[in-house]
Tab-separated table of C-alpha atoms and ligand atoms in Angstrom:
chain	number	residue	atom	x	y	z
A	20	MET	CA	-6.551	27.405	-16.155
A	21	ILE	CA	-5.109	24.381	-15.428
A	22	LEU	CA	-6.474	20.920	-15.692
A	23	VAL	CA	-5.551	18.313	-13.259
A	24	THR	CA	-6.706	14.784	-13.037
A	25	GLY	CA	-5.980	12.390	-10.158
A	26	GLY	CA	-6.260	15.632	-7.680
A	27	ALA	CA	-7.928	14.480	-4.760
A	28	GLY	CA	-5.618	11.145	-4.901
A	29	PHE	CA	-1.646	11.528	-2.963
A	30	ILE	CA	0.071	13.051	-5.099
A	31	GLY	CA	-2.487	15.038	-6.892
A	32	ALA	CA	-4.293	16.711	-3.643
A	33	ASN	CA	-0.709	17.734	-2.745
A	34	PHE	CA	-0.021	19.589	-6.245
A	35	VAL	CA	-3.302	21.300	-5.981
A	36	LEU	CA	-2.644	22.715	-2.486
A	37	ASP	CA	0.960	23.682	-3.251
A	38	TRP	CA	-0.129	25.270	-7.016
A	39	PHE	CA	-2.351	28.311	-4.684
A	40	ARG	CA	-0.263	28.002	-1.950
A	41	GLN	CA	2.720	29.341	-4.728
A	42	GLY	CA	0.286	31.082	-7.127
A	43	SER	CA	-3.018	32.144	-8.203
A	44	GLU	CA	-4.225	30.698	-11.397
A	45	PRO	CA	-7.845	28.384	-11.517
A	46	VAL	CA	-7.308	24.723	-11.493
A	47	VAL	CA	-10.121	22.636	-12.492
A	48	ASN	CA	-10.099	19.469	-11.073
A	49	VAL	CA	-11.182	16.153	-11.837
A	50	ASP	CA	-11.055	13.431	-9.997
A	51	LYS	CA	-13.647	10.144	-10.038
A	52	LEU	CA	-13.143	9.163	-6.238
A	53	THR	CA	-12.089	6.338	-6.997
A	54	TYR	CA	-11.107	4.629	-3.221
A	55	ALA	CA	-7.814	6.352	-3.827
A	56	GLY	CA	-10.339	9.927	-3.995
A	57	ASN	CA	-10.492	11.422	-0.680
A	58	ALA	CA	-12.214	14.693	-1.222
A	59	THR	CA	-11.474	15.961	2.592
A	60	THR	CA	-8.340	16.583	1.582
A	61	LEU	CA	-9.585	19.177	-0.408
A	62	ALA	CA	-11.397	20.583	2.509
A	63	PRO	CA	-9.209	24.167	2.533
A	64	LEU	CA	-9.586	25.584	-0.661
A	65	SER	CA	-13.912	24.534	-0.771
A	66	ALA	CA	-15.339	28.248	-1.001
A	67	ASP	CA	-11.659	28.832	-2.763
A	68	GLU	CA	-13.250	29.550	-6.173
A	69	ARG	CA	-10.313	29.554	-7.934
A	70	HIS	CA	-10.531	25.145	-7.454
A	71	ILE	CA	-13.700	23.900	-9.218
A	72	PHE	CA	-13.699	19.951	-8.569
A	73	ALA	CA	-15.114	17.940	-11.156
A	74	HIS	CA	-16.937	14.119	-10.458
A	75	ILE	CA	-15.923	12.643	-13.872
A	76	ASP	CA	-14.580	8.908	-14.936
A	77	ILE	CA	-11.226	10.399	-17.172
A	78	CYS	CA	-12.806	7.375	-19.887
A	79	ASP	CA	-15.554	9.729	-20.615
A	80	ALA	CA	-15.409	10.833	-23.205
A	81	ALA	CA	-18.458	13.072	-23.481
A	82	ALA	CA	-17.692	14.836	-20.226
A	83	LEU	CA	-13.924	15.944	-20.841
A	84	ALA	CA	-15.285	16.976	-24.152
A	85	ALA	CA	-17.924	19.671	-22.179
A	86	LEU	CA	-14.534	20.257	-19.393
A	87	PHE	CA	-12.084	20.724	-22.234
A	88	ALA	CA	-14.751	23.579	-23.658
A	89	ARG	CA	-16.041	25.536	-21.047
A	90	HIS	CA	-13.150	25.738	-18.976
A	91	ARG	CA	-10.163	26.343	-21.938
A	92	PRO	CA	-7.500	25.311	-19.997
A	93	ARG	CA	-3.857	25.515	-21.570
A	94	ALA	CA	-2.501	22.961	-19.702
A	95	VAL	CA	-3.464	19.419	-18.089
A	96	VAL	CA	-1.491	17.749	-15.814
A	97	HIS	CA	-2.106	13.722	-15.854
A	98	PHE	CA	-2.322	11.331	-12.584
A	99	ALA	CA	-5.758	9.876	-12.152
A	100	ALA	CA	-4.845	6.325	-11.985
A	101	GLU	CA	-4.279	3.368	-10.215
A	102	SER	CA	-1.024	3.942	-8.479
A	103	HIS	CA	-1.414	0.186	-5.876
A	104	VAL	CA	0.576	-2.670	-7.619
A	105	ASP	CA	-0.527	-5.180	-4.763
A	106	ARG	CA	-4.578	-4.443	-6.170
A	107	SER	CA	-2.996	-4.906	-10.041
A	108	ILE	CA	-1.543	-8.523	-8.625
A	109	ARG	CA	-5.839	-9.067	-7.907
A	110	GLY	CA	-7.960	-7.332	-10.029
A	111	PRO	CA	-5.571	-6.005	-12.762
A	112	GLY	CA	-8.538	-4.809	-15.756
A	113	GLU	CA	-9.083	-1.127	-13.606
A	114	PHE	CA	-6.123	-1.107	-14.424
A	115	VAL	CA	-6.230	-1.582	-18.265
A	116	GLN	CA	-9.197	0.913	-18.542
A	117	THR	CA	-8.159	3.315	-16.185
A	118	ASN	CA	-4.488	3.652	-16.631
A	119	VAL	CA	-5.068	2.552	-20.697
A	120	VAL	CA	-8.038	3.510	-22.043
A	121	GLY	CA	-8.692	6.893	-19.757
A	122	THR	CA	-5.070	8.060	-20.309
A	123	PHE	CA	-6.550	7.251	-24.351
A	124	MET	CA	-9.164	9.759	-23.670
A	125	LEU	CA	-7.424	12.336	-22.788
A	126	LEU	CA	-5.465	12.486	-24.344
A	127	GLU	CA	-7.945	12.190	-27.460
A	128	ALA	CA	-9.908	15.348	-25.603
A	129	ALA	CA	-7.371	17.646	-25.619
A	130	ARG	CA	-5.937	15.939	-29.198
A	131	ALA	CA	-9.539	18.047	-30.007
A	132	TYR	CA	-9.466	21.128	-28.770
A	133	TRP	CA	-6.050	22.015	-28.850
A	134	ASN	CA	-6.425	21.665	-32.852
A	135	GLU	CA	-9.376	24.067	-32.795
A	136	LEU	CA	-6.748	26.564	-30.419
A	137	ASP	CA	-4.739	29.205	-32.712
A	138	ALA	CA	-1.765	29.135	-33.284
A	139	GLY	CA	0.098	30.907	-30.145
A	140	GLU	CA	-1.979	29.039	-28.041
A	141	LYS	CA	-1.350	25.584	-30.035
A	142	ALA	CA	2.464	26.282	-29.179
A	143	ALA	CA	1.490	27.152	-25.396
A	144	PHE	CA	-0.475	24.210	-24.933
A	145	ARG	CA	0.798	21.154	-22.228
A	146	PHE	CA	0.217	17.858	-21.102
A	147	LEU	CA	2.059	16.366	-18.570
A	148	HIS	CA	2.134	13.494	-17.885
A	149	ILE	CA	2.806	11.597	-14.384
A	150	SER	CA	4.916	8.553	-15.034
A	151	THR	CA	6.448	5.807	-12.423
A	152	ASP	CA	9.954	4.280	-12.211
A	153	GLU	CA	8.607	0.371	-12.235
A	154	VAL	CA	7.914	0.678	-16.345
A	155	PHE	CA	11.963	0.982	-15.753
A	156	GLY	CA	11.539	-2.512	-14.889
A	157	SER	CA	13.974	-4.132	-12.079
A	158	LEU	CA	18.082	-3.670	-11.029
A	159	GLU	CA	20.144	-5.662	-9.780
A	160	PRO	CA	22.977	-4.055	-7.023
A	161	ASP	CA	25.285	-3.105	-9.368
A	162	ASP	CA	23.414	-1.569	-11.949
A	163	PRO	CA	22.842	2.271	-12.296
A	164	PRO	CA	19.623	3.937	-11.506
A	165	PHE	CA	17.213	4.821	-13.638
A	166	ASN	CA	18.086	7.311	-17.168
A	167	GLU	CA	16.513	9.005	-19.325
A	168	ARG	CA	17.627	6.472	-22.469
A	169	THR	CA	16.655	3.725	-20.415
A	170	ALA	CA	14.416	0.435	-21.556
A	171	TYR	CA	10.855	-0.103	-20.630
A	172	ALA	CA	10.710	-3.737	-19.270
A	173	PRO	CA	6.829	-3.334	-16.335
A	174	ASN	CA	6.671	-7.006	-14.903
A	175	SER	CA	3.112	-5.875	-12.463
A	176	PRO	CA	0.670	-5.230	-13.846
A	177	TYR	CA	0.380	-1.530	-13.563
A	178	SER	CA	3.811	-1.020	-14.427
A	179	ALA	CA	2.302	-2.412	-17.516
A	180	SER	CA	-0.712	0.015	-17.739
A	181	LYS	CA	1.190	2.472	-16.918
A	182	ALA	CA	4.327	2.094	-20.470
A	183	ALA	CA	1.615	1.961	-22.024
A	184	SER	CA	0.181	4.765	-21.364
A	185	ASP	CA	4.204	6.695	-21.569
A	186	HIS	CA	3.598	4.714	-24.719
A	187	PHE	CA	0.468	6.331	-26.212
A	188	VAL	CA	1.817	9.719	-24.478
A	189	ARG	CA	4.843	9.314	-26.621
A	190	ALA	CA	3.133	8.570	-29.150
A	191	TYR	CA	0.342	10.726	-29.532
A	192	HIS	CA	3.556	14.189	-29.461
A	193	HIS	CA	5.567	11.992	-32.259
A	194	THR	CA	2.099	11.394	-34.798
A	195	TYR	CA	-0.283	14.588	-33.712
A	196	GLY	CA	2.359	16.998	-32.951
A	197	LEU	CA	0.492	16.953	-29.453
A	198	PRO	CA	3.249	19.568	-26.401
A	199	THR	CA	3.730	16.430	-23.966
A	200	LEU	CA	6.247	15.607	-21.658
A	201	THR	CA	5.952	13.438	-19.507
A	202	THR	CA	8.061	11.982	-15.578
A	203	ASN	CA	9.245	9.562	-14.518
A	204	CYS	CA	9.437	9.762	-10.595
A	205	SER	CA	10.460	6.629	-7.744
A	206	ASN	CA	8.212	6.109	-4.825
A	207	ASN	CA	6.611	8.841	-2.833
A	208	TYR	CA	6.327	9.055	0.868
A	209	GLY	CA	4.368	12.460	2.491
A	210	PRO	CA	1.288	13.634	4.221
A	211	TYR	CA	-2.038	12.550	2.458
A	212	GLN	CA	-1.307	9.084	0.803
A	213	PHE	CA	-3.714	6.177	1.410
A	214	PRO	CA	-2.556	3.602	4.324
A	215	GLU	CA	-2.405	1.394	1.837
A	216	LYS	CA	1.059	2.062	1.168
A	217	LEU	CA	4.702	1.392	2.689
A	218	ILE	CA	5.339	4.052	4.457
A	219	PRO	CA	1.188	5.133	5.412
A	220	LEU	CA	0.554	1.944	7.078
A	221	SER	CA	4.062	0.978	8.859
A	222	ILE	CA	2.895	4.211	10.425
A	223	THR	CA	-1.242	4.219	11.174
A	224	ARG	CA	-1.581	0.538	12.619
A	225	ALA	CA	2.668	1.038	13.922
A	226	ILE	CA	0.130	3.609	16.444
A	227	GLN	CA	-2.520	0.995	16.111
A	228	GLY	CA	-0.351	-1.222	17.831
A	229	GLU	CA	-0.815	-3.609	15.055
A	230	LYS	CA	2.282	-5.679	13.415
A	231	LEU	CA	4.097	-4.230	11.009
A	232	PRO	CA	3.910	-6.768	7.336
A	233	VAL	CA	7.719	-6.921	5.528
A	234	TYR	CA	6.656	-8.744	2.454
A	235	GLY	CA	10.152	-11.614	1.378
A	236	ASP	CA	13.822	-10.299	3.224
A	237	GLY	CA	12.936	-6.961	3.543
A	238	LYS	CA	16.449	-6.406	1.099
A	239	ASN	CA	14.182	-4.685	-1.981
A	240	VAL	CA	15.814	-1.427	-2.448
A	241	ARG	CA	12.989	1.560	-3.428
A	242	ASP	CA	14.825	5.607	-4.050
A	243	TRP	CA	12.235	8.219	-1.534
A	244	LEU	CA	10.436	11.431	-3.741
A	245	TYR	CA	9.275	13.514	-0.684
A	246	VAL	CA	5.788	14.845	-2.715
A	247	GLY	CA	6.547	18.558	-1.699
A	248	ASP	CA	10.149	18.011	-3.203
A	249	HIS	CA	7.706	16.132	-5.942
A	250	CYS	CA	4.940	18.527	-6.861
A	251	ALA	CA	7.921	21.489	-7.455
A	252	ALA	CA	9.531	18.873	-10.168
A	253	ILE	CA	5.759	18.873	-12.016
A	254	ARG	CA	6.112	22.486	-11.849
A	255	THR	CA	9.109	22.753	-13.006
A	256	VAL	CA	8.237	20.414	-15.356
A	257	LEU	CA	5.482	21.978	-16.638
A	258	GLU	CA	7.408	26.120	-17.022
A	259	ARG	CA	10.265	24.764	-18.533
A	260	GLY	CA	10.185	20.987	-20.190
A	261	VAL	CA	11.545	20.909	-22.945
A	262	VAL	CA	8.014	19.205	-25.440
A	263	GLY	CA	8.328	16.107	-25.881
A	264	ARG	CA	11.011	15.178	-23.249
A	265	THR	CA	11.227	12.766	-20.200
A	266	TYR	CA	12.412	13.681	-17.208
A	267	ASN	CA	12.882	11.597	-14.018
A	268	ILE	CA	12.178	12.560	-10.888
A	269	GLY	CA	13.853	11.482	-7.690
A	270	GLY	CA	15.234	12.101	-3.799
A	271	TRP	CA	18.679	10.358	-4.390
A	272	ASN	CA	18.276	7.972	-1.116
A	273	GLU	CA	17.686	4.706	-2.034
A	274	LYS	CA	16.778	3.004	1.328
A	275	THR	CA	15.759	-0.989	1.329
A	276	ASN	CA	12.351	-2.261	2.749
A	277	ILE	CA	13.733	-2.869	6.179
A	278	ASP	CA	15.160	0.223	6.420
A	279	VAL	CA	13.138	2.181	5.932
A	280	VAL	CA	10.505	-0.063	7.848
A	281	ARG	CA	13.093	0.690	11.508
A	282	THR	CA	13.315	4.190	10.277
A	283	ILE	CA	9.797	5.125	10.808
A	284	CYS	CA	10.246	2.262	14.049
A	285	ASP	CA	12.797	4.615	15.447
A	286	VAL	CA	11.379	8.445	14.971
A	287	LEU	CA	7.849	6.928	16.434
A	288	ASP	CA	10.021	6.430	19.506
A	289	GLU	CA	11.430	9.602	19.466
A	290	LEU	CA	8.106	11.050	19.255
A	291	ARG	CA	4.922	9.095	20.321
A	292	PRO	CA	6.292	6.094	23.062
A	293	ALA	CA	4.813	2.939	22.817
A	294	THR	CA	2.106	3.024	25.723
A	295	SER	CA	3.244	-0.825	26.284
A	296	GLY	CA	6.373	0.560	27.115
A	297	GLY	CA	8.386	-1.234	24.417
A	298	CYS	CA	9.643	-0.535	21.213
A	299	TYR	CA	8.254	0.037	17.632
A	300	ALA	CA	10.351	-2.144	16.066
A	301	GLU	CA	8.843	-5.327	17.499
A	302	GLN	CA	6.058	-5.452	16.108
A	303	ILE	CA	7.875	-6.206	12.715
A	304	GLU	CA	6.750	-8.803	10.633
A	305	PHE	CA	8.087	-10.861	8.038
A	306	VAL	CA	5.508	-11.460	5.561
A	307	LYS	CA	4.797	-14.121	1.622
A	308	ASP	CA	6.891	-12.150	-1.003
A	309	ARG	CA	5.098	-10.252	-3.019
A	310	PRO	CA	4.284	-11.670	-6.395
A	311	GLY	CA	7.170	-10.808	-9.243
A	312	HIS	CA	8.087	-8.007	-6.831
A	313	ASP	CA	10.811	-5.769	-8.449
A	314	ARG	CA	14.084	-5.955	-6.641
A	315	ARG	CA	14.715	-2.585	-6.283
A	316	TYR	CA	14.356	0.724	-7.728
A	317	ALA	CA	16.642	3.729	-8.369
A	318	ILE	CA	16.869	7.351	-10.362
A	319	ASP	CA	19.298	9.342	-11.878
A	320	ALA	CA	17.801	12.520	-11.249
A	321	SER	CA	20.829	14.443	-12.877
A	322	LEU	CA	19.143	15.394	-16.232
A	323	ILE	CA	15.736	17.928	-14.894
A	324	GLU	CA	18.445	19.261	-12.503
A	325	ARG	CA	21.070	19.923	-15.395
A	326	GLU	CA	18.925	21.063	-17.294
A	327	LEU	CA	16.014	22.653	-15.151
A	328	GLY	CA	17.371	23.316	-12.049
A	329	TRP	CA	15.590	21.785	-9.811
A	330	ARG	CA	16.998	19.326	-7.228
A	331	PRO	CA	15.330	17.726	-3.835
A	332	ALA	CA	14.931	19.771	-0.965
A	333	GLU	CA	14.684	16.926	1.671
A	334	THR	CA	16.546	13.859	1.835
A	335	PHE	CA	14.574	10.834	3.506
A	336	GLU	CA	15.461	11.853	6.979
A	337	THR	CA	14.981	15.508	7.090
A	338	GLY	CA	10.628	14.075	5.593
A	339	ILE	CA	10.440	11.205	7.174
A	340	ARG	CA	10.587	12.853	10.652
A	341	LYS	CA	8.115	15.284	8.655
A	342	THR	CA	6.181	12.328	7.767
A	343	VAL	CA	6.037	10.605	10.655
A	344	ALA	CA	4.559	14.267	12.929
A	345	TRP	CA	2.348	14.492	9.849
A	346	TYR	CA	0.738	11.181	10.329
A	347	LEU	CA	0.426	11.707	14.598
A	348	ASP	CA	-1.213	15.490	14.237
A	349	ASN	CA	-3.275	14.659	11.869
A	350	ALA	CA	-5.353	11.326	13.122
A	351	GLY	CA	-8.439	12.849	12.593
A	352	TRP	CA	-7.893	11.978	8.745
A	353	VAL	CA	-6.574	8.355	9.330
A	354	ASP	CA	-8.933	7.885	11.233
A	355	GLY	CA	-11.230	8.933	8.155
A	356	VAL	CA	-9.336	7.387	5.995
A	357	THR	CA	-9.703	3.970	7.704
A	358	SER	CA	-12.654	4.337	8.884
A	359	GLY	CA	-14.035	4.753	5.221
A	360	SER	CA	-16.189	8.100	6.592
A	361	TYR	CA	-13.640	9.800	3.815
A	362	ARG	CA	-16.786	8.028	1.713
A	363	ASP	CA	-19.340	11.183	3.092
A	364	TRP	CA	-18.734	13.524	0.859
A	365	LEU	CA	-19.420	11.664	-2.305
A	366	ASP	CA	-22.647	10.216	-0.981
A	367	THR	CA	-23.968	13.271	0.586
A	368	HIS	CA	-22.968	15.370	-2.818
A	369	TYR	CA	-23.320	12.454	-5.240
A	370	ALA	CA	-26.477	9.586	-3.912
A	371	ARG	CA	-28.894	11.456	-5.982
A	372	SER	CA	-27.128	12.602	-9.539
A	373	ASN	CA	-24.889	8.723	-9.276
B	17	NAD	P1	-4.040	7.511	-5.986
B	17	NAD	O1	-4.404	6.300	-6.065
B	17	NAD	O2	-3.659	8.304	-4.820
B	17	NAD	O3	-5.039	8.365	-6.381
B	17	NAD	C1	-4.674	8.407	-7.736
B	17	NAD	C2	-6.489	10.042	-8.251
B	17	NAD	O4	-6.849	9.229	-9.225
B	17	NAD	C3	-7.708	9.791	-7.153
B	17	NAD	O5	-7.716	10.875	-6.535
B	17	NAD	C4	-8.724	8.855	-7.998
B	17	NAD	O6	-10.129	9.050	-7.557
B	17	NAD	C5	-8.309	8.955	-9.436
B	17	NAD	N1	-8.984	7.990	-10.538
B	17	NAD	C6	-8.584	7.259	-10.135
B	17	NAD	N2	-8.950	6.537	-11.151
B	17	NAD	C7	-9.609	7.871	-12.045
B	17	NAD	C8	-10.728	7.485	-13.513
B	17	NAD	N3	-10.458	6.366	-13.752
B	17	NAD	N4	-10.593	8.868	-13.704
B	17	NAD	C9	-10.751	10.053	-12.649
B	17	NAD	N5	-10.382	9.541	-11.552
B	17	NAD	C10	-9.574	8.876	-11.635
B	17	NAD	O7	-2.184	7.753	-6.801
B	17	NAD	P2	-0.782	8.897	-6.497
B	17	NAD	O8	-0.089	7.713	-5.816
B	17	NAD	O9	-1.680	9.753	-6.167
B	17	NAD	O10	0.242	8.545	-8.130
B	17	NAD	C11	-0.457	9.820	-9.096
B	17	NAD	C12	0.086	9.296	-10.231
B	17	NAD	O11	0.814	9.175	-9.617
B	17	NAD	C13	-0.161	8.222	-10.604
B	17	NAD	O12	-0.691	8.888	-11.617
B	17	NAD	C14	0.810	7.401	-10.523
B	17	NAD	O13	1.044	6.249	-11.637
B	17	NAD	C15	2.201	7.861	-10.675
B	17	NAD	N6	3.078	7.695	-9.290
B	17	NAD	C16	2.623	7.756	-8.066
B	17	NAD	C17	3.889	7.219	-7.248
B	17	NAD	C18	3.319	7.309	-5.692
B	17	NAD	O14	4.205	6.664	-5.028
B	17	NAD	N7	2.397	7.022	-4.953
B	17	NAD	C19	5.098	7.101	-7.715
B	17	NAD	C20	5.514	7.437	-9.414
B	17	NAD	C21	4.053	8.026	-9.583
B	18	DAU	O1	8.008	3.544	-7.621
B	18	DAU	C1	7.194	4.459	-7.872
B	18	DAU	C2	5.952	2.992	-7.671
B	18	DAU	O2	5.687	3.126	-6.237
B	18	DAU	C3	5.250	3.787	-8.550
B	18	DAU	O3	4.755	4.220	-9.215
B	18	DAU	C4	3.457	3.057	-7.664
B	18	DAU	O4	2.495	3.855	-7.476
B	18	DAU	C5	3.870	3.364	-5.716
B	18	DAU	O5	2.157	2.616	-5.173
B	18	DAU	C6	5.454	2.688	-4.810
B	18	DAU	O6	5.085	1.409	-5.969
B	18	DAU	P1	5.797	0.587	-4.491
B	18	DAU	O7	5.251	-0.484	-4.837
B	18	DAU	O8	7.126	0.582	-4.992
B	18	DAU	O9	5.744	0.927	-3.499
B	18	DAU	P2	4.333	0.125	-1.852
B	18	DAU	O10	4.831	1.285	-1.185
B	18	DAU	O11	2.976	-0.571	-2.235
B	18	DAU	O12	5.860	-0.503	-1.393
B	18	DAU	C7	7.410	-0.706	-1.305
B	18	DAU	C8	8.341	-1.697	-1.290
B	18	DAU	O13	7.564	-2.248	0.079
B	18	DAU	C9	7.705	-3.191	-2.352
B	18	DAU	O14	9.416	-2.829	-2.193
B	18	DAU	C10	6.494	-3.636	-1.477
B	18	DAU	C11	7.184	-3.177	0.064
B	18	DAU	N1	6.020	-3.512	1.287
B	18	DAU	C12	4.665	-2.695	1.140
B	18	DAU	C13	3.595	-3.534	1.415
B	18	DAU	C14	1.605	-2.532	1.730
B	18	DAU	C15	5.939	-4.794	1.969
B	18	DAU	O15	6.991	-5.258	2.683
B	18	DAU	N2	5.207	-4.131	3.533
B	18	DAU	C16	3.406	-4.018	2.375
B	18	DAU	O16	2.125	-3.872	3.429
């Protein structure tokens, strides 16, 4: 049994669905179901006894302690977080609460449980913390990519909260010996991503005939990682990562935002030509920049390749085609999110108890 947090979110749900495609070890999936948590993504697992869903806030110490005692996981994979930079600028409080306090509460629950294990179970236990390249700050055009020795320099409330959580994870290994691992990855894209992030937002707005907002001059650079590749990397680190270490995970795909949006438009022109007869790129609109907008992120993913043998299978070109096609083929999932009906699951299951 492994314990996953945030497994109803974008990467967490991809990870859980993928986990059951690769093997049969049960998962207890801890999720608060914020606006970003979508239980309908997990519908294929609704009759699967190996998947136990626990509607829990990671800040709830008592609920976490009960969960560890009941399910006795051999590992924790911690995805749960507030993840959207623009939201962190508008309201940083939730980011401190979930990303910092929540991670601390989870570490405390894991430590108390781990302390009671026998020597063999203690040595085998893993706490894998999923973090971001944004903790390293912003690169100049000629800087080398971030590696595992790059100093932390978080610039947004989101990245500051993730940096704080990384430091707590590090401290729990150093001070208490908890067998932790941390991964810092670049921008993910792929199926089931909430359409507030650049790629799903651009795809869904383009199809609806709406403007495609590009911040500033569109020349900010992100390093794109297909979510399926990320899930494979996480499984690799969980199985073979050296305890106490951090691993950078990236797709070797640096792109400017304007190139990303233009590529999406080109793929859509091919797969779903606009009914107006025009090109989707005509919908692009440059808008006011994000405050404190980091100029460039890039990941050097050579350590994980050298030491653990992982490298991404997708190029940006193959991954973006799959992603656009997925959003076109899954209009029901998109409609559920845009109409808000994905929240009905929560109301149906929890209206009386919560
Ligand atoms: P997401 O916003 O799609 O999902 C987050 C999930 O966490 C949701 O299901 C939400 O309900 C849950 N959650 C939030 N607060 C919670 C709480 N207090 N208790 C329990 N559950 C809670 O996020 P994502 O994009 O899937 O990111 C997952 C992790 O990966 C995050 O830690 C994020 O910082 C990190 N990350 C994401 C990216 C990316 O490009 N998406 C890149 C690097 C790192
Ligand atoms: O680098 C990893 C991080 O990537 C993760 O830690 C975060 O959880 C994840 O949200 C993501 O952060 P970004 O801020 O890079 O992602 P976002 O999709 O919000 O924006 C990507 C780039 O596109 C960024 O430079 C801002 C820009 N952008 C974004 C939106 C939503 C636009 O130009 N227009 C938009 O409408």
